[in-house]
PDB file of C-alpha atoms in Angstrom:
ATOM      1  CA  MET A   1       3.113 -11.090  22.262  1.00  0.00           C
ATOM      2  CA  ALA A   2      -0.599 -11.766  21.954  1.00  0.00           C
ATOM      3  CA  ASN A   3      -0.877  -8.862  19.496  1.00  0.00           C
ATOM      4  CA  ARG A   4       1.877 -10.300  17.301  1.00  0.00           C
ATOM      5  CA  THR A   5       0.229 -13.727  17.346  1.00  0.00           C
ATOM      6  CA  ALA A   6      -3.147 -12.209  16.498  1.00  0.00           C
ATOM      7  CA  LEU A   7      -1.544 -10.159  13.708  1.00  0.00           C
ATOM      8  CA  ARG A   8       0.198 -13.220  12.327  1.00  0.00           C
ATOM      9  CA  GLU A   9      -3.108 -15.117  12.342  1.00  0.00           C
ATOM     10  CA  LEU A  10      -4.870 -12.181  10.632  1.00  0.00           C
ATOM     11  CA  GLN A  11      -2.154 -11.992   7.991  1.00  0.00           C
ATOM     12  CA  THR A  12      -2.364 -15.750   7.408  1.00  0.00           C
ATOM     13  CA  ARG A  13      -6.154 -15.586   7.053  1.00  0.00           C
ATOM     14  CA  LEU A  14      -5.921 -12.559   4.731  1.00  0.00           C
ATOM     15  CA  ALA A  15      -3.252 -14.245   2.612  1.00  0.00           C
ATOM     16  CA  ALA A  16      -5.479 -17.306   2.213  1.00  0.00           C
ATOM     17  CA  ARG A  17      -8.482 -15.101   1.419  1.00  0.00           C
ATOM     18  CA  LEU A  18      -6.378 -13.071  -1.044  1.00  0.00           C
ATOM     19  CA  GLN A  19      -5.466 -16.250  -2.898  1.00  0.00           C
ATOM     20  CA  ALA A  20      -9.082 -17.446  -2.908  1.00  0.00           C
ATOM     21  CA  ALA A  21     -10.264 -13.988  -3.988  1.00  0.00           C
ATOM     22  CA  ARG A  22      -7.888 -13.954  -6.950  1.00  0.00           C
ATOM     23  CA  GLU A  23      -9.572 -17.147  -8.093  1.00  0.00           C
ATOM     24  CA  GLU A  24     -13.007 -15.510  -7.883  1.00  0.00           C
ATOM     25  CA  THR A  25     -12.159 -11.974  -8.984  1.00  0.00           C
ATOM     26  CA  VAL A  26     -15.764 -11.141  -9.800  1.00  0.00           C
ATOM     27  CA  LEU A  27     -16.741 -11.047  -6.116  1.00  0.00           C
ATOM     28  CA  VAL A  28     -13.785  -9.490  -4.302  1.00  0.00           C
ATOM     29  CA  SER A  29     -12.021  -6.462  -5.673  1.00  0.00           C
ATOM     30  CA  TRP A  30      -9.819  -4.806  -3.023  1.00  0.00           C
ATOM     31  CA  LEU A  31      -7.560  -5.206  -0.032  1.00  0.00           C
ATOM     32  CA  ALA A  32      -8.647  -2.556   2.492  1.00  0.00           C
ATOM     33  CA  VAL A  33      -5.904  -0.973   4.631  1.00  0.00           C
ATOM     34  CA  ARG A  34      -5.346   1.908   7.033  1.00  0.00           C
ATOM     35  CA  ALA A  35      -2.423   4.262   6.407  1.00  0.00           C
ATOM     36  CA  GLY A  36      -2.220   7.256   8.737  1.00  0.00           C
ATOM     37  CA  PRO A  37      -5.524   9.126   8.410  1.00  0.00           C
ATOM     38  CA  HIS A  38      -6.347   7.331   5.144  1.00  0.00           C
ATOM     39  CA  LYS A  39      -8.604   4.365   4.484  1.00  0.00           C
ATOM     40  CA  LEU A  40      -7.315   2.866   1.240  1.00  0.00           C
ATOM     41  CA  LEU A  41      -8.338   0.189  -1.235  1.00  0.00           C
ATOM     42  CA  PHE A  42      -5.647  -1.668  -3.194  1.00  0.00           C
ATOM     43  CA  PRO A  43      -6.954  -3.600  -6.233  1.00  0.00           C
ATOM     44  CA  LEU A  44      -6.369  -7.304  -5.592  1.00  0.00           C
ATOM     45  CA  ALA A  45      -5.108  -7.957  -9.091  1.00  0.00           C
ATOM     46  CA  GLN A  46      -2.347  -5.387  -8.483  1.00  0.00           C
ATOM     47  CA  ALA A  47      -1.458  -6.249  -4.870  1.00  0.00           C
ATOM     48  CA  GLY A  48       1.072  -8.913  -3.958  1.00  0.00           C
ATOM     49  CA  GLU A  49       1.865 -10.572  -0.662  1.00  0.00           C
ATOM     50  CA  ILE A  50       1.417  -9.331   2.899  1.00  0.00           C
ATOM     51  CA  PHE A  51       4.320  -9.442   5.342  1.00  0.00           C
ATOM     52  CA  MET A  52       4.883  -8.552   8.958  1.00  0.00           C
ATOM     53  CA  VAL A  53       7.254  -5.635   9.369  1.00  0.00           C
ATOM     54  CA  THR A  54      10.783  -6.835  10.020  1.00  0.00           C
ATOM     55  CA  HIS A  55      13.965  -4.835  10.286  1.00  0.00           C
ATOM     56  CA  ILE A  56      13.941  -2.027   7.726  1.00  0.00           C
ATOM     57  CA  ALA A  57      17.421  -0.776   6.853  1.00  0.00           C
ATOM     58  CA  SER A  58      17.408   2.986   6.362  1.00  0.00           C
ATOM     59  CA  VAL A  59      18.748   4.559   3.185  1.00  0.00           C
ATOM     60  CA  PRO A  60      20.603   7.880   3.409  1.00  0.00           C
ATOM     61  CA  TYR A  61      19.512  10.884   1.369  1.00  0.00           C
ATOM     62  CA  ALA A  62      16.073   9.422   0.698  1.00  0.00           C
ATOM     63  CA  ARG A  63      12.720  11.149   0.901  1.00  0.00           C
ATOM     64  CA  ASP A  64      10.989  11.187   4.289  1.00  0.00           C
ATOM     65  CA  TRP A  65       8.361   8.723   3.102  1.00  0.00           C
ATOM     66  CA  PHE A  66      10.930   6.190   1.892  1.00  0.00           C
ATOM     67  CA  GLU A  67      11.506   4.044   4.983  1.00  0.00           C
ATOM     68  CA  GLY A  68      14.415   2.064   3.566  1.00  0.00           C
ATOM     69  CA  VAL A  69      14.906  -1.477   2.312  1.00  0.00           C
ATOM     70  CA  VAL A  70      13.920  -4.867   3.645  1.00  0.00           C
ATOM     71  CA  SER A  71      14.623  -8.452   2.657  1.00  0.00           C
ATOM     72  CA  LEU A  72      11.455 -10.380   1.781  1.00  0.00           C
ATOM     73  CA  ARG A  73      11.705 -13.963   0.562  1.00  0.00           C
ATOM     74  CA  GLY A  74      15.361 -13.383  -0.247  1.00  0.00           C
ATOM     75  CA  GLY A  75      14.732 -10.301  -2.405  1.00  0.00           C
ATOM     76  CA  LEU A  76      15.519  -6.688  -1.626  1.00  0.00           C
ATOM     77  CA  PHE A  77      12.423  -4.451  -1.496  1.00  0.00           C
ATOM     78  CA  GLY A  78      12.141  -0.706  -1.050  1.00  0.00           C
ATOM     79  CA  VAL A  79       9.656   0.289   1.665  1.00  0.00           C
ATOM     80  CA  VAL A  80       7.357   3.269   1.122  1.00  0.00           C
ATOM     81  CA  ASP A  81       5.243   4.697   3.937  1.00  0.00           C
ATOM     82  CA  VAL A  82       1.986   5.147   2.024  1.00  0.00           C
ATOM     83  CA  ALA A  83       0.602   7.792   4.398  1.00  0.00           C
ATOM     84  CA  GLY A  84       3.831   9.785   4.113  1.00  0.00           C
ATOM     85  CA  PHE A  85       3.897   9.537   0.339  1.00  0.00           C
ATOM     86  CA  LEU A  86       0.265  10.668  -0.007  1.00  0.00           C
ATOM     87  CA  ALA A  87       0.879  13.551   2.406  1.00  0.00           C
ATOM     88  CA  ALA A  88       3.946  14.652   0.434  1.00  0.00           C
ATOM     89  CA  MET A  89       2.013  14.572  -2.840  1.00  0.00           C
ATOM     90  CA  LEU A  90      -1.139  16.292  -1.560  1.00  0.00           C
ATOM     91  CA  THR A  91       0.559  18.875   0.682  1.00  0.00           C
ATOM     92  CA  PRO A  92       3.985  19.543  -0.855  1.00  0.00           C
ATOM     93  CA  GLY A  93       6.401  21.481   1.302  1.00  0.00           C
ATOM     94  CA  VAL A  94       4.820  20.329   4.553  1.00  0.00           C
ATOM     95  CA  PRO A  95       7.338  18.111   6.359  1.00  0.00           C
ATOM     96  CA  PHE A  96       6.170  14.580   7.030  1.00  0.00           C
ATOM     97  CA  ARG A  97       6.465  13.300  10.578  1.00  0.00           C
ATOM     98  CA  ALA A  98       7.076   9.576  10.635  1.00  0.00           C
ATOM     99  CA  ARG A  99       4.831   7.578  12.918  1.00  0.00           C
ATOM    100  CA  PRO A 100       6.172   4.769  15.072  1.00  0.00           C
ATOM    101  CA  LEU A 101       5.499   1.274  13.816  1.00  0.00           C
ATOM    102  CA  SER A 102       2.890  -0.682  15.721  1.00  0.00           C
ATOM    103  CA  ALA A 103       2.227  -4.385  16.126  1.00  0.00           C
ATOM    104  CA  LEU A 104      -0.476  -3.956  13.457  1.00  0.00           C
ATOM    105  CA  SER A 105       1.826  -2.415  10.834  1.00  0.00           C
ATOM    106  CA  SER A 106       2.255  -4.542   7.713  1.00  0.00           C
ATOM    107  CA  LEU A 107       3.983  -4.520   4.356  1.00  0.00           C
ATOM    108  CA  VAL A 108       1.988  -5.063   1.157  1.00  0.00           C
ATOM    109  CA  THR A 109       4.024  -5.786  -1.947  1.00  0.00           C
ATOM    110  CA  PHE A 110       3.075  -5.012  -5.520  1.00  0.00           C
ATOM    111  CA  ASN A 111       1.916  -7.926  -7.655  1.00  0.00           C
ATOM    112  CA  GLU A 112       4.955  -9.526  -9.243  1.00  0.00           C
ATOM    113  CA  HIS A 113       3.651  -8.839 -12.766  1.00  0.00           C
ATOM    114  CA  LEU A 114       4.163  -5.098 -12.073  1.00  0.00           C
ATOM    115  CA  ASP A 115       7.904  -5.828 -11.830  1.00  0.00           C
ATOM    116  CA  LEU A 116       8.577  -3.494  -8.900  1.00  0.00           C
ATOM    117  CA  ASN A 117      10.345  -4.721  -5.783  1.00  0.00           C
ATOM    118  CA  CYS A 118       8.549  -2.372  -3.453  1.00  0.00           C
ATOM    119  CA  ALA A 119       6.501  -2.875  -0.301  1.00  0.00           C
ATOM    120  CA  LEU A 120       3.918  -0.410   0.961  1.00  0.00           C
ATOM    121  CA  LEU A 121       3.995   0.204   4.708  1.00  0.00           C
ATOM    122  CA  VAL A 122       0.469   0.390   6.113  1.00  0.00           C
ATOM    123  CA  ASP A 123      -0.718   0.888   9.682  1.00  0.00           C
ATOM    124  CA  GLY A 124      -3.227  -1.921   9.583  1.00  0.00           C
ATOM    125  CA  LEU A 125      -5.025  -4.450   7.439  1.00  0.00           C
ATOM    126  CA  VAL A 126      -8.798  -4.103   7.441  1.00  0.00           C
ATOM    127  CA  GLY A 127      -9.751  -6.990   5.165  1.00  0.00           C
ATOM    128  CA  LEU A 128     -11.106  -7.709   1.724  1.00  0.00           C
ATOM    129  CA  ARG A 129     -13.836  -5.602   0.142  1.00  0.00           C
ATOM    130  CA  ARG A 130     -16.279  -6.183  -2.669  1.00  0.00           C
ATOM    131  CA  GLU A 131     -18.084  -3.517  -4.630  1.00  0.00           C
ATOM    132  CA  ASP A 132     -21.278  -4.271  -2.722  1.00  0.00           C
ATOM    133  CA  SER A 133     -19.437  -3.313   0.499  1.00  0.00           C
ATOM    134  CA  PHE A 134     -20.063   0.309  -0.460  1.00  0.00           C
ATOM    135  CA  VAL A 135     -23.189   2.407  -0.831  1.00  0.00           C
ATOM    136  CA  SER A 136     -21.757   4.994  -3.217  1.00  0.00           C
ATOM    137  CA  GLN A 137     -18.746   5.885  -5.305  1.00  0.00           C
ATOM    138  CA  GLN A 138     -17.499   8.898  -7.179  1.00  0.00           C
ATOM    139  CA  ALA A 139     -14.739   9.530  -9.662  1.00  0.00           C
ATOM    140  CA  PRO A 140     -11.640  11.329  -8.379  1.00  0.00           C
ATOM    141  CA  ALA A 141     -11.447  15.095  -8.754  1.00  0.00           C
ATOM    142  CA  GLU A 142      -9.576  16.259 -11.852  1.00  0.00           C
ATOM    143  CA  ASP A 143      -6.715  17.689  -9.781  1.00  0.00           C
ATOM    144  CA  MET A 144      -5.999  14.370  -8.041  1.00  0.00           C
ATOM    145  CA  PRO A 145      -3.004  12.266  -9.118  1.00  0.00           C
ATOM    146  CA  ASP A 146      -3.567   9.623 -11.808  1.00  0.00           C
ATOM    147  CA  TYR A 147      -3.129   6.777  -9.323  1.00  0.00           C
ATOM    148  CA  TYR A 148      -6.251   7.880  -7.407  1.00  0.00           C
ATOM    149  CA  GLY A 149      -9.183   5.695  -8.383  1.00  0.00           C
ATOM    150  CA  ASN A 150     -12.768   6.120  -7.296  1.00  0.00           C
ATOM    151  CA  LEU A 151     -13.719   7.247  -3.814  1.00  0.00           C
ATOM    152  CA  PHE A 152     -16.068   4.732  -2.209  1.00  0.00           C
ATOM    153  CA  VAL A 153     -18.277   5.295   0.837  1.00  0.00           C
ATOM    154  CA  ASP A 154     -19.374   2.413   3.054  1.00  0.00           C
ATOM    155  CA  ALA A 155     -22.681   2.056   4.906  1.00  0.00           C
ATOM    156  CA  SER A 156     -21.191   3.793   7.976  1.00  0.00           C
ATOM    157  CA  GLY A 157     -20.336   6.855   5.876  1.00  0.00           C
ATOM    158  CA  VAL A 158     -16.588   6.131   5.920  1.00  0.00           C
ATOM    159  CA  PRO A 159     -14.784   7.146   2.700  1.00  0.00           C
ATOM    160  CA  TRP A 160     -12.337   4.685   1.136  1.00  0.00           C
ATOM    161  CA  GLN A 161      -9.891   5.859  -1.524  1.00  0.00           C
ATOM    162  CA  GLU A 162      -8.900   3.400  -4.231  1.00  0.00           C
ATOM    163  CA  ILE A 163      -5.190   3.575  -5.103  1.00  0.00           C
ATOM    164  CA  LYS A 164      -4.403   2.100  -8.517  1.00  0.00           C
ATOM    165  CA  LEU A 165      -1.137   0.298  -7.781  1.00  0.00           C
ATOM    166  CA  GLN A 166      -0.279  -0.288 -11.429  1.00  0.00           C
ATOM    167  CA  THR A 167      -0.464   3.449 -12.141  1.00  0.00           C
ATOM    168  CA  LEU A 168       1.412   4.215  -8.905  1.00  0.00           C
ATOM    169  CA  SER A 169       4.181   1.801  -9.934  1.00  0.00           C
ATOM    170  CA  GLN A 170       4.840   3.980 -12.996  1.00  0.00           C
ATOM    171  CA  CYS A 171       4.578   7.369 -11.270  1.00  0.00           C
ATOM    172  CA  SER A 172       7.838   9.339 -11.427  1.00  0.00           C
ATOM    173  CA  GLU A 173       7.211  10.951  -8.005  1.00  0.00           C
ATOM    174  CA  PHE A 174       6.788   7.505  -6.460  1.00  0.00           C
ATOM    175  CA  LEU A 175       9.861   6.096  -8.170  1.00  0.00           C
ATOM    176  CA  GLY A 176      12.013   9.087  -7.187  1.00  0.00           C
ATOM    177  CA  ILE A 177      13.050   8.167  -3.652  1.00  0.00           C
ATOM    178  CA  GLY A 178      15.633  10.917  -3.420  1.00  0.00           C
ATOM    179  CA  ILE A 179      17.380  13.635  -5.373  1.00  0.00           C
ATOM    180  CA  GLY A 180      18.984  11.866  -8.298  1.00  0.00           C
ATOM    181  CA  ILE A 181      17.988   8.465  -6.937  1.00  0.00           C
ATOM    182  CA  GLY A 182      15.230   6.348  -8.431  1.00  0.00           C
ATOM    183  CA  ILE A 183      13.923   2.893  -7.767  1.00  0.00           C
ATOM    184  CA  GLY A 184      13.806   1.956 -11.429  1.00  0.00           C
ATOM    185  CA  ALA A 185      16.086  -0.709 -12.859  1.00  0.00           C
ATOM    186  CA  GLY A 186      19.742   0.253 -13.000  1.00  0.00           C
ATOM    187  CA  ALA A 187      19.462   3.299 -10.738  1.00  0.00           C
ATOM    188  CA  GLY A 188      22.023   2.790  -8.002  1.00  0.00           C
ATOM    189  CA  VAL A 189      20.180   1.771  -4.836  1.00  0.00           C
ATOM    190  CA  GLY A 190      17.091   1.160  -6.927  1.00  0.00           C
ATOM    191  CA  ALA A 191      18.709  -1.469  -9.072  1.00  0.00           C
ATOM    192  CA  GLY A 192      17.843  -4.016  -6.382  1.00  0.00           C
ATOM    193  CA  VAL A 193      14.605  -2.331  -5.378  1.00  0.00           C
ATOM    194  CA  GLY A 194      12.717  -1.882  -8.613  1.00  0.00           C
ATOM    195  CA  ALA A 195      14.496  -4.304 -10.923  1.00  0.00           C
TER     196      ALA A 195
END
């Protein structure tokens, strides 16, 4: 119970800081999250709201990384396990083993201007990051997907991968939650998810 209360307080503080950061975009650039073995940076201008994980209804015949759908603020959102999606894209053919949700798991939606009713399941929220939070950065390798931004390294030597959510929101692999099923407008299950 204490963990859930602490998580709720963290999410409330982050939501307030996200709103303040959007108003001073020059200083703060990313929401930092943990997803499986990955440390990721979501651009603030492309990220939406943060939610606690509630009941996720599974969807049959969907990819392993597509957790299902959830109701957030009265809207239906598809839920993508970011770690599972990245694993599937970087190591195709290797089955993804879902991890159990923890009290620290959260959902991060896409900014509403991206017009995609999708929430990204992450294992934990780390906080907000500015460019001066890092000591170095390098462009992604040429063979990396388009939605990979720069790789940043912090003062402790920890690498943080930027994920360009706008580019991800238009990626056919990301939108294809199952064989013949997409989360774009008018695509069966996806009509409510990506409309």
